[in-house]
mmCIF file of C-alpha atoms in Angstrom:
data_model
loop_
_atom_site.group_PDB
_atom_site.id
_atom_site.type_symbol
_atom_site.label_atom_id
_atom_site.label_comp_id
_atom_site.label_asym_id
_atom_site.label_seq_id
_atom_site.Cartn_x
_atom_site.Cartn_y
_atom_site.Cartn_z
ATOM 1 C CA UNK A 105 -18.173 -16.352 34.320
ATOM 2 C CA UNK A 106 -17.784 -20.198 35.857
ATOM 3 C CA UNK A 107 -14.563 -21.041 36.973
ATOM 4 C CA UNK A 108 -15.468 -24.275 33.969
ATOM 5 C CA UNK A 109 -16.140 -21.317 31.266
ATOM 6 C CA UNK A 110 -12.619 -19.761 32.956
ATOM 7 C CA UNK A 111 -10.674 -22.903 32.787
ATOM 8 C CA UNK A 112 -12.154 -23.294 29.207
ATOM 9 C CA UNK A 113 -10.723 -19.893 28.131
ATOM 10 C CA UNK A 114 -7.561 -20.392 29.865
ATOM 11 C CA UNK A 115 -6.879 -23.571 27.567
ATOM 12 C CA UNK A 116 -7.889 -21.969 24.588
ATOM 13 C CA UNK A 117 -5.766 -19.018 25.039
ATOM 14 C CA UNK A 118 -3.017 -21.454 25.606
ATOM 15 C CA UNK A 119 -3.460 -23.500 22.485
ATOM 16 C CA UNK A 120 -3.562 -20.045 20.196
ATOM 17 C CA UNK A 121 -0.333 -19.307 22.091
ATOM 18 C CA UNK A 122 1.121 -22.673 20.995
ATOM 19 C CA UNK A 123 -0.082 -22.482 17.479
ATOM 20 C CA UNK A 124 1.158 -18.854 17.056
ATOM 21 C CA UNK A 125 4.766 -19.968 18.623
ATOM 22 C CA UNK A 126 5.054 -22.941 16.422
ATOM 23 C CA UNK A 127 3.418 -21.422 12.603
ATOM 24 C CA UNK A 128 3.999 -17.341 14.040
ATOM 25 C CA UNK A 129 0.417 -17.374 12.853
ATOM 26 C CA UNK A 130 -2.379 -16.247 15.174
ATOM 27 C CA UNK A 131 -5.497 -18.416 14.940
ATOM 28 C CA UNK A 132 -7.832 -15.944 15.643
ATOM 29 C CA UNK A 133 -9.411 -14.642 12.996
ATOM 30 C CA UNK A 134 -9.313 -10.262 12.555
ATOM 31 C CA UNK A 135 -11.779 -8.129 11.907
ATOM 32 C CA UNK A 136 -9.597 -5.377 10.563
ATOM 33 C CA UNK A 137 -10.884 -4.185 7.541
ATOM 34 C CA UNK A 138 -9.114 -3.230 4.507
ATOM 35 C CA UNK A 139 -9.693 0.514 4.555
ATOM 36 C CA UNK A 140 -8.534 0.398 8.130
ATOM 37 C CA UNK A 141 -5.303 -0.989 7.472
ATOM 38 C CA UNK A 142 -4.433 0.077 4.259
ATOM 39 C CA UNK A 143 -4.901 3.683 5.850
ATOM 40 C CA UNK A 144 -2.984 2.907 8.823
ATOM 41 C CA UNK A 145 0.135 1.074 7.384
ATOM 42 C CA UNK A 146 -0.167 4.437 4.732
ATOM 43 C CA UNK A 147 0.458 6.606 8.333
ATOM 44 C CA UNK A 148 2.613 4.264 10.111
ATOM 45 C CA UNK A 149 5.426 2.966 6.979
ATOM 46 C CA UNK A 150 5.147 5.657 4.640
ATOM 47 C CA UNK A 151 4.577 9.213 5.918
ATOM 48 C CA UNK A 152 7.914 10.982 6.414
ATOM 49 C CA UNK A 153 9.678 7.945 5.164
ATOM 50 C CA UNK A 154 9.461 9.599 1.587
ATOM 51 C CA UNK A 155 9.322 12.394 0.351
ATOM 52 C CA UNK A 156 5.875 14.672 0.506
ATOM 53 C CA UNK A 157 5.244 13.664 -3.779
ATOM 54 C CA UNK A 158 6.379 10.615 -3.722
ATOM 55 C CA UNK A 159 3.921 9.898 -0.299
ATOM 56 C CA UNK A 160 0.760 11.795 -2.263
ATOM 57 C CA UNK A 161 1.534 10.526 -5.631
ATOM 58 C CA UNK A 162 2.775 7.039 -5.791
ATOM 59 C CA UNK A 163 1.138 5.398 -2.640
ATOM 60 C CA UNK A 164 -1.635 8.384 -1.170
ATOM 61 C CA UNK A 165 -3.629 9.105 -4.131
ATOM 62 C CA UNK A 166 -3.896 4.938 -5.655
ATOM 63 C CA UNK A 167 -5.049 4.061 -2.236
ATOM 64 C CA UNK A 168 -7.249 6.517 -1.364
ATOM 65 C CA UNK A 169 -8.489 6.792 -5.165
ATOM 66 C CA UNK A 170 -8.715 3.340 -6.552
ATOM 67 C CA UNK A 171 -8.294 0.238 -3.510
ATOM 68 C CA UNK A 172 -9.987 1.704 -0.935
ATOM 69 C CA UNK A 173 -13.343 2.365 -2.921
ATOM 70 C CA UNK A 174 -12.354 -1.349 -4.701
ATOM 71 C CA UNK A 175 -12.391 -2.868 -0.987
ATOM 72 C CA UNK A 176 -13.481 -0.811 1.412
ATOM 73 C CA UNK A 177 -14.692 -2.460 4.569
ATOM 74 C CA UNK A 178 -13.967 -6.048 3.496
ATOM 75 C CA UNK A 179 -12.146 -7.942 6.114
ATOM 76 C CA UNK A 180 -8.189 -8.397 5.555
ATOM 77 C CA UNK A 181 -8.678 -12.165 6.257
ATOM 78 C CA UNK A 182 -11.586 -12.338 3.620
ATOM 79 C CA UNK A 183 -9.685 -11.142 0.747
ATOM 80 C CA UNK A 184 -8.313 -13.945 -1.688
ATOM 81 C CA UNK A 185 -6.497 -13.774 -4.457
ATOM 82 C CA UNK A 186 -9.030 -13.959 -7.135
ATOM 83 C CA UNK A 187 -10.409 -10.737 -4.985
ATOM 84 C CA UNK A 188 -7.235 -8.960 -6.045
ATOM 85 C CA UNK A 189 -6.903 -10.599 -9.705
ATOM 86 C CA UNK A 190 -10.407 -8.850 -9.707
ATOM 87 C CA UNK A 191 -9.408 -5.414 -8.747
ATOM 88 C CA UNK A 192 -6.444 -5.578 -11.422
ATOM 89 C CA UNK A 193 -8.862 -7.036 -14.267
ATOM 90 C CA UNK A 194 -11.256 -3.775 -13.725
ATOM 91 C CA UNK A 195 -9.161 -0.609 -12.573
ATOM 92 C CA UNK A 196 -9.066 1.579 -14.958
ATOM 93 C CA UNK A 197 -7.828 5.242 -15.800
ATOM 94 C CA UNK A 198 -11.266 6.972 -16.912
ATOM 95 C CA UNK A 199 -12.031 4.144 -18.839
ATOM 96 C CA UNK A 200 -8.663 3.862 -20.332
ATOM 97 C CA UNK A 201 -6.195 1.160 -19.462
ATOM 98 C CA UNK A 202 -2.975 1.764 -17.292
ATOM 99 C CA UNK A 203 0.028 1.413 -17.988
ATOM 100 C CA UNK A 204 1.923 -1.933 -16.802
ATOM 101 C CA UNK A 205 4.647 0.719 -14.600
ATOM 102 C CA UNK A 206 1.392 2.121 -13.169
ATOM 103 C CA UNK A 207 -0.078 -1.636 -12.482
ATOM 104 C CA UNK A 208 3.208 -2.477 -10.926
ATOM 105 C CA UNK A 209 2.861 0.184 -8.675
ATOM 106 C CA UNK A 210 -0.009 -0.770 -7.391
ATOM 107 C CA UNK A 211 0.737 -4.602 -6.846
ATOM 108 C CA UNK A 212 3.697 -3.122 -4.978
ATOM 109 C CA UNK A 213 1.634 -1.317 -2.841
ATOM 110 C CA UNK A 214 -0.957 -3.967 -1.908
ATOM 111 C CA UNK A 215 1.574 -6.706 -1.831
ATOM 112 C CA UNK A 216 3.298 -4.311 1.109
ATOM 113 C CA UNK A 217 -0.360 -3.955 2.981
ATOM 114 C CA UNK A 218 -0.819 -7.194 2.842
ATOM 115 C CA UNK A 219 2.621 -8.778 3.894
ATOM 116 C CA UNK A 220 2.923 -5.751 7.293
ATOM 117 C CA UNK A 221 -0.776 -7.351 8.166
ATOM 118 C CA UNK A 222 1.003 -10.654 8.060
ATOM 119 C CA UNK A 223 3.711 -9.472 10.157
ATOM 120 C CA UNK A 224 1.412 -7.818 12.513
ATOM 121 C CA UNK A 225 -1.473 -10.745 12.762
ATOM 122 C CA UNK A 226 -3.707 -9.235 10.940
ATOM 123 C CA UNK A 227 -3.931 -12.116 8.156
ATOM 124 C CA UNK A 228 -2.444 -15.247 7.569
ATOM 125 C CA UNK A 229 -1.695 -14.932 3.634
ATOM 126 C CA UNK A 230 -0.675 -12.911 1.059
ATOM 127 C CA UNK A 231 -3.158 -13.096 -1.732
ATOM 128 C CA UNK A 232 -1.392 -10.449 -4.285
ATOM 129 C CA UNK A 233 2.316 -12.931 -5.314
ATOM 130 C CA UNK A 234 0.989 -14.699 -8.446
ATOM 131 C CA UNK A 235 -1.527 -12.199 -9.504
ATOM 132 C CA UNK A 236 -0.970 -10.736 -13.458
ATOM 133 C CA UNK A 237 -2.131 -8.663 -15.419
ATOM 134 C CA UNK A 238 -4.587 -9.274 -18.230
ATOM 135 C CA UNK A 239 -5.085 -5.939 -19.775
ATOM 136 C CA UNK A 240 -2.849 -2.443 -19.949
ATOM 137 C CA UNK A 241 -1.833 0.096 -22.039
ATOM 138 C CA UNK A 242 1.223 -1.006 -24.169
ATOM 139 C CA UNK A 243 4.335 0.735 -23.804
ATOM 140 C CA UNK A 244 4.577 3.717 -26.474
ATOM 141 C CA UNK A 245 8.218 4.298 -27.673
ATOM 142 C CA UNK A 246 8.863 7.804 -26.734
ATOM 143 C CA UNK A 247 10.011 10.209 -29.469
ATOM 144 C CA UNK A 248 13.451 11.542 -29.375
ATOM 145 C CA UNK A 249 15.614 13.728 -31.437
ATOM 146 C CA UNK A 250 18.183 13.420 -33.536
ATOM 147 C CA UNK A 251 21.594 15.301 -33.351
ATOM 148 C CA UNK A 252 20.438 17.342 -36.404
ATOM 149 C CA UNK A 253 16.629 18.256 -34.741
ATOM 150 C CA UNK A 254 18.415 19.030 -31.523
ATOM 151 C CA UNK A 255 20.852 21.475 -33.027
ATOM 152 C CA UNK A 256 17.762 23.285 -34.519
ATOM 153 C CA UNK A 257 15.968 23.428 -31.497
ATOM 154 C CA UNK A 258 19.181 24.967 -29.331
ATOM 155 C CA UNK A 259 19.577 27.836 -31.895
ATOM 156 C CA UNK A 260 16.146 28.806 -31.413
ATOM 157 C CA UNK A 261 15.926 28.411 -27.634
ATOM 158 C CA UNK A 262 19.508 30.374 -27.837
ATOM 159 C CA UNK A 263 17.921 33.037 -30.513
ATOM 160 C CA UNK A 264 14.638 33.104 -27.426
ATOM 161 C CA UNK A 265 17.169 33.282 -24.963
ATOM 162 C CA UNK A 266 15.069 29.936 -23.219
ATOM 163 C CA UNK A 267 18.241 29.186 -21.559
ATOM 164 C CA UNK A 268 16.289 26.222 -19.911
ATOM 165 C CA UNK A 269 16.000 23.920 -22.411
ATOM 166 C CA UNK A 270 19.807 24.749 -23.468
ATOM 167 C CA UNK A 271 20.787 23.520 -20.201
ATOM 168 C CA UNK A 272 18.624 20.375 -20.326
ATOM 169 C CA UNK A 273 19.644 19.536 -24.390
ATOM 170 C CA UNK A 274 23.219 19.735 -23.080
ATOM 171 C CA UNK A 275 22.891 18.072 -19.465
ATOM 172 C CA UNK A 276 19.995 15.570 -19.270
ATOM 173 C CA UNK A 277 18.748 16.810 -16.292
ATOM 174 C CA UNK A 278 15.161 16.379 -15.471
ATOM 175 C CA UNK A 279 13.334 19.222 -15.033
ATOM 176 C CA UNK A 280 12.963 19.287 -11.512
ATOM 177 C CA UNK A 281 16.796 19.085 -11.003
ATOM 178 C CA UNK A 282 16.912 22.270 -13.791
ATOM 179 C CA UNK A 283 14.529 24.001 -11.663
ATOM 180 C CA UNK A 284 16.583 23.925 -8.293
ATOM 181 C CA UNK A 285 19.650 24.570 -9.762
ATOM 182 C CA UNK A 286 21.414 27.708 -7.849
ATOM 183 C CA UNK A 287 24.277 30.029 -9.400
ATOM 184 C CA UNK A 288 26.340 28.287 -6.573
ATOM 185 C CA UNK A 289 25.628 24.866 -8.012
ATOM 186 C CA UNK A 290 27.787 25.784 -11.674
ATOM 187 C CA UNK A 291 31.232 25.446 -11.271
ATOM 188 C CA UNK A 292 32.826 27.417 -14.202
ATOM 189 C CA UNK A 293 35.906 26.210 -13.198
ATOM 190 C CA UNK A 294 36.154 22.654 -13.363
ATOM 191 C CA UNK A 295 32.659 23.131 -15.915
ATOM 192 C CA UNK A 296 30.352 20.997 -14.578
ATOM 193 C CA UNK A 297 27.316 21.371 -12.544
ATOM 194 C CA UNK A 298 26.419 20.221 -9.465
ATOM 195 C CA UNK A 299 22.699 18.562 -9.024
ATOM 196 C CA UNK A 300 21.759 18.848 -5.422
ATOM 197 C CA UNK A 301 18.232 19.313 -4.814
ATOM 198 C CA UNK A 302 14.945 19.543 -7.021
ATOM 199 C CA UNK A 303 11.918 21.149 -7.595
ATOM 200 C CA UNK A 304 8.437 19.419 -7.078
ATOM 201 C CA UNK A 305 4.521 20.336 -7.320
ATOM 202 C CA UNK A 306 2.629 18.557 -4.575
ATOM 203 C CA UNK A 307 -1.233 18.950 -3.688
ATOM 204 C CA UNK A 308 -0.451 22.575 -5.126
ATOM 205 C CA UNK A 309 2.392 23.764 -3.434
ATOM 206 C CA UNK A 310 5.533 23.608 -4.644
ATOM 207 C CA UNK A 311 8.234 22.665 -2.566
ATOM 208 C CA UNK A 312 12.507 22.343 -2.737
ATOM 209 C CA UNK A 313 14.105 19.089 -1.655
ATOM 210 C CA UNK A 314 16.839 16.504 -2.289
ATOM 211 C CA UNK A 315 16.347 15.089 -6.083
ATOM 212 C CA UNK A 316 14.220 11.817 -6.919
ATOM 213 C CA UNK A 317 16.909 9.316 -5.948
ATOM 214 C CA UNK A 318 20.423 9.332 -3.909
ATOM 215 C CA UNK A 319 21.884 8.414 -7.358
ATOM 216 C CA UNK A 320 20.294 11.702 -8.813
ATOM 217 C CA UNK A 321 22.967 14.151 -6.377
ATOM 218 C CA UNK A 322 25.699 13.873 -9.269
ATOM 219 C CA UNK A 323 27.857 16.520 -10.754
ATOM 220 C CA UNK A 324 27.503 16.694 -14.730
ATOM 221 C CA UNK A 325 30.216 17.575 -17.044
ATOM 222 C CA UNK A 326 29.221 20.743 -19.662
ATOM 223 C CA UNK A 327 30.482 21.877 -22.428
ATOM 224 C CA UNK A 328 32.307 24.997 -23.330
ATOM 225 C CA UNK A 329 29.680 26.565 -25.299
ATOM 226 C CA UNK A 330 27.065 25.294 -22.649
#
C-alpha cells in the first residue's frame, strides 16, 4: 500500500469515527445477513433468559419457521419497511390466517432483531415501528359456563372421581400450575393452595419449573367442599 493510499485510509477511518461519535451511527455499510443475526441475537438475548418453552415456542420456532425462510440471506441494511409490511401481508398458518396475538408476537420479535442490530452497528433503521396488519383471524369469543353447566360438570367429574378438573372449576388454575401442584403445596389449614411451579411440554420432554409469570406464584383461597 502507498503511504498516499495509507494517508487516504487514515482520513477515512477518521471521518467514520466522527460521524459515528456525532449520529452513534456507523457509516459503513454491513453485510450481516438476516439469518445471521436473527440467529445470533436468538443465542445471545434469549437463551437462558427464558424459560426452555417460552425460548422454543414464542421466539425459536417463528424464527426458525416463518422469518428466516421469509428473509434468509438478505442483508440487515437492505431490508425496508415495505420488506417487512410484505412478510406480515403473506405469513400464514397453513393457509389460514393468524391470529392478531400471534402477529404481535412476531412484530415483537423482529422489532427486537432489528433495534439490538441498531445498537450493535449492524443497521441504521428500524423498518418494523409503523408496520400493520392487513389480514388475521378475528378474535373468537371463547365459550364459558354458566354457574348452572359448571355445577353439572363437578358432579360428574366428582361421580368419575376426575379430581382435576374439580380443582381447576374451583381454583382457576391453568393446567400447568394443576399439574405441579404437590401434597405440600395444599394447606388444609388456612385452605388455600399454594401455586409454585408448573408443568410444561417442550420439544417432547416435559419438564417442572417456576409458573408462566412472577405474578402466577400466588396462593388461592378454596372452598370447604373443594
Amino acid at each position: 500500500i502507498s503511504k498516499g493510499d495509507a494517508k487516504a485510509k487514515a482520513e477515512a477511518y477518521k471521518i467514520n469515527y466522527a460521524v459515528k461519535e456525532i449520529t452513534g451511527e456507523s457509516p459503513e455499510p454491513s453485510t450481516t445477513t438476516f439469518k445471521a443475526w436473527a440467529l445470533r441475537w436468538l443465542e445471545t438475548y434469549k437463551k437462558g433468559s427464558v424459560s426452555k418453552h417460552t425460548y422454543n415456542f414464542t421466539y425459536k420456532t417463528p424464527i426458525l419457521k416463518y422469518m428466516i425462510p421469509y428473509f434468509g440471506t438478505t442483508k440487515m441494511i437492505n431490508i425496508k419497511p415495505v420488506d417487512i409490511q410484505g412478510y406480515f401481508n403473506s405469513v400464514n398458518n397453513d393457509g389460514e390466517p393468524f391470529s392478531e396475538s400471534i402477529l404481535k408476537k412476531h412484530k415483537m420479535i423482529l422489532n427486537a432483531i432489528f433495534q439490538s442490530a441498531i445498537d450493535n452497528d449492524v443497521c441504521y433503521k428500524n423498518p418494523v415501528k409503523n408496520i400493520t396488519f392487513t389480514k388475521y383471524q378475528e378474535k373468537q369469543k371463547r365459550p364459558v359456563y354458566n354457574a348452572k353447566q359448571a355445577e353439572i360438570l363437578r358432579e360428574y367429574a366428582i361421580e368419575k372421581a376426575a379430581h382435576g378438573i374439580v380443582i381447576l372449576l374451583g381454583t382457576g388454575l391453568r393446567r400447568g400450575e394443576l399439574c405441579g401442584l404437590r401434597w405440600k403445596d395444599v394447606d388444609f389449614e388456612n385452605q388455600c393452595i399454594h401455586v409454585r411451579q408448573a408443568v410444561s411440554q417442550t420439544s417432547g420432554k416435559v419438564t417442572i419449573g417456576k409458573p408462566k409469570t412472577k405474578t402466577s406464584v400466588r396462593s388461592i383461597p378454596i372452598a370447604k367442599n373443594l
